[in-house]
PDB file of C-alpha atoms in Angstrom:
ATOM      1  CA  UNK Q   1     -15.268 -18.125   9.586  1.00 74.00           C
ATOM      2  CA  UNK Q   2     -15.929 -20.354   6.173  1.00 90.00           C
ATOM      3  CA  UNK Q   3     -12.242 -20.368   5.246  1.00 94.00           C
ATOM      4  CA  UNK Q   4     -11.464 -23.963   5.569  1.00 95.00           C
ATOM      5  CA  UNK Q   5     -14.694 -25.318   3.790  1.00 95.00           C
ATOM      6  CA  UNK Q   6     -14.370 -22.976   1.054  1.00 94.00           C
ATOM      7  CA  UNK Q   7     -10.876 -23.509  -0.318  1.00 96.00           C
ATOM      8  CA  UNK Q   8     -11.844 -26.688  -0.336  1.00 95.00           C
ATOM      9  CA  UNK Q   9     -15.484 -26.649  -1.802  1.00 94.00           C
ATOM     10  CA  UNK Q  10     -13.993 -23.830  -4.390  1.00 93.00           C
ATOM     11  CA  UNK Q  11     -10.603 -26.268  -5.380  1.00 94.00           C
ATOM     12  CA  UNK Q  12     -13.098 -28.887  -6.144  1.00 92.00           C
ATOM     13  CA  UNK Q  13     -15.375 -26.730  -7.801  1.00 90.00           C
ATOM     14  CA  UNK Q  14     -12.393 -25.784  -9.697  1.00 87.00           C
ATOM     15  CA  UNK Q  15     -11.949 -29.455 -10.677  1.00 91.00           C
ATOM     16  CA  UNK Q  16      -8.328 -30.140  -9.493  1.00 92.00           C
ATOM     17  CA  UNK Q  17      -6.675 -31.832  -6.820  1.00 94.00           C
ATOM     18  CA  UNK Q  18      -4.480 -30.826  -4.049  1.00 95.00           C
ATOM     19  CA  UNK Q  19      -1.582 -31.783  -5.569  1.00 94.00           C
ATOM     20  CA  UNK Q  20      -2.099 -29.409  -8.181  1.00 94.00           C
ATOM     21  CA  UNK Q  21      -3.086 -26.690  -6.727  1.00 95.00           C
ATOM     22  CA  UNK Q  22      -0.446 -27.030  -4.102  1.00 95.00           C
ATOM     23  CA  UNK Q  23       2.162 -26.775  -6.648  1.00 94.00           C
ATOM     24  CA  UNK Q  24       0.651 -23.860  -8.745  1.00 93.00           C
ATOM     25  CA  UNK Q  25       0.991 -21.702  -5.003  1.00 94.00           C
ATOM     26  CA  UNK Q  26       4.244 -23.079  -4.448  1.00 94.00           C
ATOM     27  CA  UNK Q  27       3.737 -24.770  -1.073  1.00 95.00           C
ATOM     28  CA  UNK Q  28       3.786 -28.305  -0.067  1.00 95.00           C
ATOM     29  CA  UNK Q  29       0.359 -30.315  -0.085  1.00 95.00           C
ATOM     30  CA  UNK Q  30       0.442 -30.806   3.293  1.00 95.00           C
ATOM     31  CA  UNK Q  31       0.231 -27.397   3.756  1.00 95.00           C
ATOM     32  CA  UNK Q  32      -2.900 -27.044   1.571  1.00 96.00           C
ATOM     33  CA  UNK Q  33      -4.330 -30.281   3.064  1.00 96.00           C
ATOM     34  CA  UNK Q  34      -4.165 -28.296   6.838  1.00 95.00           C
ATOM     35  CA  UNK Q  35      -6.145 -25.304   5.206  1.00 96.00           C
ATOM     36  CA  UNK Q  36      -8.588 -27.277   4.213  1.00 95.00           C
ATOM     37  CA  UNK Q  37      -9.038 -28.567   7.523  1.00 94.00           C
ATOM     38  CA  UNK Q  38      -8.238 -26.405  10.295  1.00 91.00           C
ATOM     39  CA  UNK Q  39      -5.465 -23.888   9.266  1.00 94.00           C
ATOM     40  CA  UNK Q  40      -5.367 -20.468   8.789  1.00 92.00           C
ATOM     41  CA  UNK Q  41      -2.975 -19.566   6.414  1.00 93.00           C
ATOM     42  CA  UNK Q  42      -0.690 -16.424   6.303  1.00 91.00           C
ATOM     43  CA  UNK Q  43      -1.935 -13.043   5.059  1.00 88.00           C
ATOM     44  CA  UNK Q  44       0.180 -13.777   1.775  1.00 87.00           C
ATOM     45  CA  UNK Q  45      -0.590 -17.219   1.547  1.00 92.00           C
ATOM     46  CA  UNK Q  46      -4.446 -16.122   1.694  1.00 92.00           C
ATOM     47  CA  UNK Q  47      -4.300 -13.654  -0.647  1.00 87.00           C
ATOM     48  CA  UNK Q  48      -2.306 -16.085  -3.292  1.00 90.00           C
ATOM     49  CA  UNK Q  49      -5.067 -18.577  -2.914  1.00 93.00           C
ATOM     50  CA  UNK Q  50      -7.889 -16.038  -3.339  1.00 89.00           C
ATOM     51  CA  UNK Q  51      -6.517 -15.040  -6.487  1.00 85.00           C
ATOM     52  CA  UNK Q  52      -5.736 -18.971  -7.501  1.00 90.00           C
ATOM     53  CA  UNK Q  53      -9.514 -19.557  -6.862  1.00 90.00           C
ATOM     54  CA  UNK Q  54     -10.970 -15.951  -8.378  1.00 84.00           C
ATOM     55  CA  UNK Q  55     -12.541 -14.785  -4.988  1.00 86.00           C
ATOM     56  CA  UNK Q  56     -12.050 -11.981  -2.668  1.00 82.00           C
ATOM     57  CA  UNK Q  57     -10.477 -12.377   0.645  1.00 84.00           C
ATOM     58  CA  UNK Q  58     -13.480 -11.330   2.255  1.00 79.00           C
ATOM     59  CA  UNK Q  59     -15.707 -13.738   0.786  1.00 85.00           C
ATOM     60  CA  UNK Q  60     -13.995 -16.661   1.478  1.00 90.00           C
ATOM     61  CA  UNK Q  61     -13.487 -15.777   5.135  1.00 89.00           C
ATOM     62  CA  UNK Q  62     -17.322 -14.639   5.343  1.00 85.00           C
ATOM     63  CA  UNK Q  63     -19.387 -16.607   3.300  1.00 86.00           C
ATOM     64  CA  UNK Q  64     -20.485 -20.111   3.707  1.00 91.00           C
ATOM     65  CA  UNK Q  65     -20.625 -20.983  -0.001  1.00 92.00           C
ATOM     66  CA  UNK Q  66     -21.370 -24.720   0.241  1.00 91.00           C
ATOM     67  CA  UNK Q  67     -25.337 -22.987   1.361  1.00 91.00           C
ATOM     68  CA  UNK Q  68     -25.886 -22.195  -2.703  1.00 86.00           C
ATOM     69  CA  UNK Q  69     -26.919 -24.045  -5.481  1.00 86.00           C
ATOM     70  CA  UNK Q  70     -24.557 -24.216  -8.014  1.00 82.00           C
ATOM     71  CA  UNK Q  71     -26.320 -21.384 -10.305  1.00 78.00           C
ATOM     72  CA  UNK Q  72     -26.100 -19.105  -7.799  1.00 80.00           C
ATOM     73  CA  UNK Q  73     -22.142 -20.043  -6.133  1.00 84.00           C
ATOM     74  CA  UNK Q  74     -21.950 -18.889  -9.483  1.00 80.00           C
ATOM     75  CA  UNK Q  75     -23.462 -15.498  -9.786  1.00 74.00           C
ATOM     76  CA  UNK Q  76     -21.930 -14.880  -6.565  1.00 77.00           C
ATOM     77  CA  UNK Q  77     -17.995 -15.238  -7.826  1.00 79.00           C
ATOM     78  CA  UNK Q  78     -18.624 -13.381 -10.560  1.00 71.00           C
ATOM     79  CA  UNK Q  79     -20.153 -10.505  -8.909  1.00 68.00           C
ATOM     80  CA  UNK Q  80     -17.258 -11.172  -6.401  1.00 68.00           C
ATOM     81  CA  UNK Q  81     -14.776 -10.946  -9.031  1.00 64.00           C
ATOM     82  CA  UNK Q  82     -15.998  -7.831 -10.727  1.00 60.00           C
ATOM     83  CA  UNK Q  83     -16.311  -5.882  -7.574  1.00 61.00           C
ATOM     84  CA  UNK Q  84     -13.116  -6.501  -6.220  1.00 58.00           C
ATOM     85  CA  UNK Q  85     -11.708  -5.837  -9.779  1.00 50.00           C
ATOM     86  CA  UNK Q  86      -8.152  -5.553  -9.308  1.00 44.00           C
ATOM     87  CA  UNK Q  87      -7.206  -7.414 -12.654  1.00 44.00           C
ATOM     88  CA  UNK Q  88     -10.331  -5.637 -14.328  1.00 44.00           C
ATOM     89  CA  UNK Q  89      -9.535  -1.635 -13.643  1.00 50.00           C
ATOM     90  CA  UNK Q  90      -6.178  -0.895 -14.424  1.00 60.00           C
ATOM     91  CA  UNK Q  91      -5.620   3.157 -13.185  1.00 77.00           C
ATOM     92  CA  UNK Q  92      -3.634   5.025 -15.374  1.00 84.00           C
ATOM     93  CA  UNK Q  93      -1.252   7.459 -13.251  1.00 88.00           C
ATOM     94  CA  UNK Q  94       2.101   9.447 -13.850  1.00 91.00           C
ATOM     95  CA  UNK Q  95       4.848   9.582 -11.935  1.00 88.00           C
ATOM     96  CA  UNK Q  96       7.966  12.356 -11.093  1.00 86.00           C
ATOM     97  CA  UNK Q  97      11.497  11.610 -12.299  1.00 84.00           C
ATOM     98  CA  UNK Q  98      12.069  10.054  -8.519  1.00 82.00           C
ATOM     99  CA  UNK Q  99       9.731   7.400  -9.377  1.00 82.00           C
ATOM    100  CA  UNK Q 100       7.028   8.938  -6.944  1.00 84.00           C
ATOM    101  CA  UNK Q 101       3.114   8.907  -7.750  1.00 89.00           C
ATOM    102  CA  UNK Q 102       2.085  12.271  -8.532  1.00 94.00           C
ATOM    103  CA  UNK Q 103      -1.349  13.720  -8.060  1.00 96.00           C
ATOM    104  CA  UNK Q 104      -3.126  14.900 -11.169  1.00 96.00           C
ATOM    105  CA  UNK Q 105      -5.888  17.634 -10.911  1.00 97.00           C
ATOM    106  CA  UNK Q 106      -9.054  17.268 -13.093  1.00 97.00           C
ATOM    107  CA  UNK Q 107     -10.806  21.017 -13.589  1.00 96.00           C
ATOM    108  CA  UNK Q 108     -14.436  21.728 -14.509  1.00 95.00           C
ATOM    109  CA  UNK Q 109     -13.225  21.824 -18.045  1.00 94.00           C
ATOM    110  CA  UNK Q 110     -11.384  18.231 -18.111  1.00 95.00           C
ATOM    111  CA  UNK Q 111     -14.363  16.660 -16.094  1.00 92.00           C
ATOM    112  CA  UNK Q 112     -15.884  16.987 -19.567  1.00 88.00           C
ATOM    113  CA  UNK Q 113     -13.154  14.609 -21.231  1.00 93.00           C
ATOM    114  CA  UNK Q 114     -12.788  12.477 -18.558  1.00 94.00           C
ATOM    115  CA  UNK Q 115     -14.527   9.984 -18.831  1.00 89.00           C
ATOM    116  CA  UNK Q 116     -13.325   9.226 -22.824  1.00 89.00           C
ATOM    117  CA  UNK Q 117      -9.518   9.726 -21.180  1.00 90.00           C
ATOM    118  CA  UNK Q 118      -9.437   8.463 -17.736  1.00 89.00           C
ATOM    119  CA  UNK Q 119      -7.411   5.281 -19.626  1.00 83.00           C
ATOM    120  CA  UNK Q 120      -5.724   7.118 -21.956  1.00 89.00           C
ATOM    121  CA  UNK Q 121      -1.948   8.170 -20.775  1.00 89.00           C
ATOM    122  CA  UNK Q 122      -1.729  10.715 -22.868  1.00 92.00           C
ATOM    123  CA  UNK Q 123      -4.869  12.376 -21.188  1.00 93.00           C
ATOM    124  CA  UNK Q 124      -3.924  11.314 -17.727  1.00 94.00           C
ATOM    125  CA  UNK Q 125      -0.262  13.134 -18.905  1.00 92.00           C
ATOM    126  CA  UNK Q 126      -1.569  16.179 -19.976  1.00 94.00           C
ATOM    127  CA  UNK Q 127      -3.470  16.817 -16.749  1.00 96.00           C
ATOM    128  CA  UNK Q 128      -1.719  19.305 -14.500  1.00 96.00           C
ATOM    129  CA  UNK Q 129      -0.370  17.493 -11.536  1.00 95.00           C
ATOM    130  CA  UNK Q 130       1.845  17.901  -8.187  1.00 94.00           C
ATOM    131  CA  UNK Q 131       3.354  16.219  -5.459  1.00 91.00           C
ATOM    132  CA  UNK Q 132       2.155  16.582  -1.629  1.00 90.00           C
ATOM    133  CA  UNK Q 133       4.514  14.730   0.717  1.00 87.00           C
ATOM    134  CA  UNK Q 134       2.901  14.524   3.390  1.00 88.00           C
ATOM    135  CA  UNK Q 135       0.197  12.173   2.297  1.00 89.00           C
ATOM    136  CA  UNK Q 136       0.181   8.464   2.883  1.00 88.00           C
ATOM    137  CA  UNK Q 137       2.284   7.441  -0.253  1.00 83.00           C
ATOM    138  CA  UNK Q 138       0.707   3.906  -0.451  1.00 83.00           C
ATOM    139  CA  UNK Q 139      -2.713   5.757  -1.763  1.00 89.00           C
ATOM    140  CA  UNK Q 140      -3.113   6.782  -5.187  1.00 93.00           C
ATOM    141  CA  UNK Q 141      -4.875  10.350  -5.445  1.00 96.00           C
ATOM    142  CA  UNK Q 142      -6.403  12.845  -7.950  1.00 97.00           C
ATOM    143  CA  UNK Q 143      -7.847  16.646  -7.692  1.00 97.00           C
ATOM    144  CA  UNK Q 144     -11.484  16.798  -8.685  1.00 98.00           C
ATOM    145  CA  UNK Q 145     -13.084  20.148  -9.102  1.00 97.00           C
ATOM    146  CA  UNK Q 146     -16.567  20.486  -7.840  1.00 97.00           C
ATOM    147  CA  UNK Q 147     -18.894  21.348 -10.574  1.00 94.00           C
ATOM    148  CA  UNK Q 148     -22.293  23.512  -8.887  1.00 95.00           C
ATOM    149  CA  UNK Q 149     -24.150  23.198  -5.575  1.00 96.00           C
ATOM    150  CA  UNK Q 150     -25.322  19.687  -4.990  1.00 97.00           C
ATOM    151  CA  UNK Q 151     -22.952  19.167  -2.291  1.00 97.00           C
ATOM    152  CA  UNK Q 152     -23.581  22.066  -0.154  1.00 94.00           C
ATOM    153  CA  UNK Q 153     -21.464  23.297   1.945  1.00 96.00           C
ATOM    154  CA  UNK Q 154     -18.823  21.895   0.052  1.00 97.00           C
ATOM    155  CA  UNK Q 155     -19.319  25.088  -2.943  1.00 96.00           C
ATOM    156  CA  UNK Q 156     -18.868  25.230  -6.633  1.00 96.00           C
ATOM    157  CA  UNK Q 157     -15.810  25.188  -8.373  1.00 96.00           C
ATOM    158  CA  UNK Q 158     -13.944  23.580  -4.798  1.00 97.00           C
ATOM    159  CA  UNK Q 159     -10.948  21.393  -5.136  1.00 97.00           C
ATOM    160  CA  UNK Q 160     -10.903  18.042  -3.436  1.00 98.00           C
ATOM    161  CA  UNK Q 161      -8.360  15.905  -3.070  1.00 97.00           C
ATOM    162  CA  UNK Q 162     -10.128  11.723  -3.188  1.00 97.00           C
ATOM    163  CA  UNK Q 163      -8.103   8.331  -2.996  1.00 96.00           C
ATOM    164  CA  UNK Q 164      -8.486   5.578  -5.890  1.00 94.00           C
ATOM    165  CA  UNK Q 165     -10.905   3.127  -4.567  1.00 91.00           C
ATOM    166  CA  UNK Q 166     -10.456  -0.611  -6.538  1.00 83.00           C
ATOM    167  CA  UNK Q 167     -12.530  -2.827  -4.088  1.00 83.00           C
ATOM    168  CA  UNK Q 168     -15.670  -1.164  -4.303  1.00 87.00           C
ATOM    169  CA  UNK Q 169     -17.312  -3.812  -1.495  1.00 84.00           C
ATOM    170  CA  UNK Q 170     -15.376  -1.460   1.026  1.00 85.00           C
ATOM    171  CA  UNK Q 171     -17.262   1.546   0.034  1.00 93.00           C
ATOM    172  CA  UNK Q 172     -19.199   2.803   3.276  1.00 95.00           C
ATOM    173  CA  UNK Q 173     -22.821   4.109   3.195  1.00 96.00           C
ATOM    174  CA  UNK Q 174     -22.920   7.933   3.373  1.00 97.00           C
ATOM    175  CA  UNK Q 175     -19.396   8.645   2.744  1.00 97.00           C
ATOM    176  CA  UNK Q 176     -18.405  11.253   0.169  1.00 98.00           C
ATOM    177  CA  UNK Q 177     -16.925   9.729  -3.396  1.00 98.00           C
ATOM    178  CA  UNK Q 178     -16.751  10.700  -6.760  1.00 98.00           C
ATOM    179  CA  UNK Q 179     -17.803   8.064  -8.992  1.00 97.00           C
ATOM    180  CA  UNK Q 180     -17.150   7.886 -12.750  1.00 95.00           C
ATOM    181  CA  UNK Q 181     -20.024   6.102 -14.420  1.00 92.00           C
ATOM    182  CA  UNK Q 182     -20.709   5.773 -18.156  1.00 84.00           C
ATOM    183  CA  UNK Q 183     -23.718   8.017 -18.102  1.00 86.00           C
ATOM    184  CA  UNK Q 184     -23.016  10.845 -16.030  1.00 89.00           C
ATOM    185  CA  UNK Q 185     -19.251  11.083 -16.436  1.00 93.00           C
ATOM    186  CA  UNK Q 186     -17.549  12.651 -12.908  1.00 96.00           C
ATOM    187  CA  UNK Q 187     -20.374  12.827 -10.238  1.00 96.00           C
ATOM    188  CA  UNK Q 188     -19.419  14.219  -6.707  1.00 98.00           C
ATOM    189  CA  UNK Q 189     -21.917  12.566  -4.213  1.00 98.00           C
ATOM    190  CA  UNK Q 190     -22.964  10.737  -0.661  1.00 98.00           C
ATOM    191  CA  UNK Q 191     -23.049   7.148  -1.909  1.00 98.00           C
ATOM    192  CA  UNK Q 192     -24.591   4.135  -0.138  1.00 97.00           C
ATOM    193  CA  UNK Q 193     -23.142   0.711  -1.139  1.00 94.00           C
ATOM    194  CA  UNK Q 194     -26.135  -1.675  -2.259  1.00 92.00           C
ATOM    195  CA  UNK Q 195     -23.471  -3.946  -4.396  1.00 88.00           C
ATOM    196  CA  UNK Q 196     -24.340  -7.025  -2.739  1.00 80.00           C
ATOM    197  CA  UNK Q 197     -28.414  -6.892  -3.100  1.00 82.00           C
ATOM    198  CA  UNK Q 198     -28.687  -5.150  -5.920  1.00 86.00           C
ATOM    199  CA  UNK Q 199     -25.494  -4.674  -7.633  1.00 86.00           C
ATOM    200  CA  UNK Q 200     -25.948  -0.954  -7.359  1.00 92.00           C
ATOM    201  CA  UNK Q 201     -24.635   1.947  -5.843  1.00 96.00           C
ATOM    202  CA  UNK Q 202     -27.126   4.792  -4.330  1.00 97.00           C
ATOM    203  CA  UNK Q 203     -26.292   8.630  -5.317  1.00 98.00           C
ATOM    204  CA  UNK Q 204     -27.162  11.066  -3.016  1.00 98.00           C
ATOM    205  CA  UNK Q 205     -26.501  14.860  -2.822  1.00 97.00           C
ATOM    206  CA  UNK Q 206     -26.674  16.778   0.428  1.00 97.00           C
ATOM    207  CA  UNK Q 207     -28.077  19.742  -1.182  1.00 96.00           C
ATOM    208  CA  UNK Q 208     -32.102  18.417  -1.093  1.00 94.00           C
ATOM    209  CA  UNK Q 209     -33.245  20.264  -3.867  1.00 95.00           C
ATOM    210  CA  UNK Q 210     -31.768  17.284  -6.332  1.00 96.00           C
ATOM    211  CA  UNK Q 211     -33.222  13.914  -5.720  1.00 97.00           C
ATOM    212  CA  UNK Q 212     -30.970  10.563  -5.555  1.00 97.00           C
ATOM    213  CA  UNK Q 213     -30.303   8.153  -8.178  1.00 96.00           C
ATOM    214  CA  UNK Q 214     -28.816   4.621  -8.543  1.00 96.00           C
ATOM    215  CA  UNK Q 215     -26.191   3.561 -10.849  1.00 95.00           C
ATOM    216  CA  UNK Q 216     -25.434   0.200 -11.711  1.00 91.00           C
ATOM    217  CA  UNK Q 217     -22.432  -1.554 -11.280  1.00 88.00           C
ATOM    218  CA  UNK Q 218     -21.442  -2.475 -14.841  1.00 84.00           C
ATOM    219  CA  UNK Q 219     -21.581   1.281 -15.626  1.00 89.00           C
ATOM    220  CA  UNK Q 220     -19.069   2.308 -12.814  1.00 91.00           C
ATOM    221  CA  UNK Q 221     -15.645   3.130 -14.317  1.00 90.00           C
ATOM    222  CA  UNK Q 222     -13.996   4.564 -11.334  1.00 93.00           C
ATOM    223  CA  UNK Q 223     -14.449   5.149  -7.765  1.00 95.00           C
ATOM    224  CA  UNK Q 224     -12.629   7.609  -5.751  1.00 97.00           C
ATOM    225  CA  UNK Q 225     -13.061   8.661  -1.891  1.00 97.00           C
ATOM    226  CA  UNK Q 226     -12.995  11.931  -0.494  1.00 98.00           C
ATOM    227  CA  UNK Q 227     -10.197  12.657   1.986  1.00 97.00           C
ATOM    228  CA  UNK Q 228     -10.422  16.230   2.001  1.00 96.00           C
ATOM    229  CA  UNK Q 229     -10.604  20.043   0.338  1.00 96.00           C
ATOM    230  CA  UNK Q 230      -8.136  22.084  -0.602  1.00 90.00           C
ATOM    231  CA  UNK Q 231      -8.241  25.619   0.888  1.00 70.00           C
TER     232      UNK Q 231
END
């Protein structure tokens, strides 16, 4: 584990001292100064420092940044950044008059203006939507209706119910997810995470009459995981 090293080689990168940065987290620089060293901070105190510094939790603990040149620490956080994307992708959702997330249901038909309205809450509002208690209610889900056969035996015109996804490092090769990209809108496939090599994600269906296809990052809007289908 890199955790020690790289608060400290990130701080400095950073250009400020303990003292500062100590103060801007609201602990005492002792504190800091034993992080640095040997350490390990508590869960919240970790995730208050990764966002301080602009790096994902499991970067920091997994990475030995001091190995890079500076051009390419630098790539690195960024792509970090991006992919974990909690500040970036803000989900728009609705809620019942008991404060409770509800789950809107995107048809064939909306898939269409989805991608133009997945921000807009006057789309996400108009969406039919419902309430199923017996869900986790820490996860955040939609309805997505399967559109034709490419994800055999899974048929055409199924409902699924998938949970928002916004750290996109966590996605897991071969899984089921529907991903909203710029060019293809709502896609329903196997995906295989290639973020870190190539900044890409792989699009498979199981049906093998259609080939795969990558997608880039940049022109991923949404990601959301298949949990199950509704019968």
């Amino acid at each position: 584990m890199y955790l020690h090293s790289n608060i400290k080689l990130l701080r400095k990168r950073k250009g400020i001292t303990q003292s500062i940065m100590s103060e801007s987290l609201n602990i005492s620089r002792s504190k800091l100064a034993g992080y640095e060293l040997s350490i390990s901070p508590p869960l919240d105190t970790l995730v208050k420092i990764c966002e301080y510094l602009e790096v994902s939790v499991d970067l920091i603990l997994k990475e030995n940044l001091e190995k890079y040149p500076a051009h390419k620490l630098r790539e690195v956080l960024e792509t970090s950044r991006y992919l974990k994307g909690r500040d970036l992708r803000i989900l728009t959702t609705t809620v019942d008059a008991q404060g409770r997330e509800l789950i809107e249901v995107v048809s064939q038909k909306a898939k269409a203006s989805y991608l133009a309205g997945f921000s807009d809450p006057d789309f996400i509002g108009d969406l039919p939507r419902f309430h199923l208690p017996f869900l986790p209610q820490d996860k955040k889900y939609r309805v997505f209706q399967v559109d034709g056969d490419s994800m055999e035996p899974i048929p055409d015109g199924a409902w699924i119910i998938c949970e928002y996804i916004d750290d996109w490092t966590g996605i897991r090769d071969g899984d089921k997810y529907v991903i909203v990209t710029e060019q293809d809108g709502v896609t329903f496939k196997l995906t295989y995470n290639q973020l870190s090599n190539k900044k890409q994600l792989l699009l498979c269906s199981s049906n093998p009459l259609y080939p795969p296809f990558e997608v880039k990052a940049e022109a991923v809007r949404e990601v959301w995981k298949y949990r199950m289908m509704m019968v």
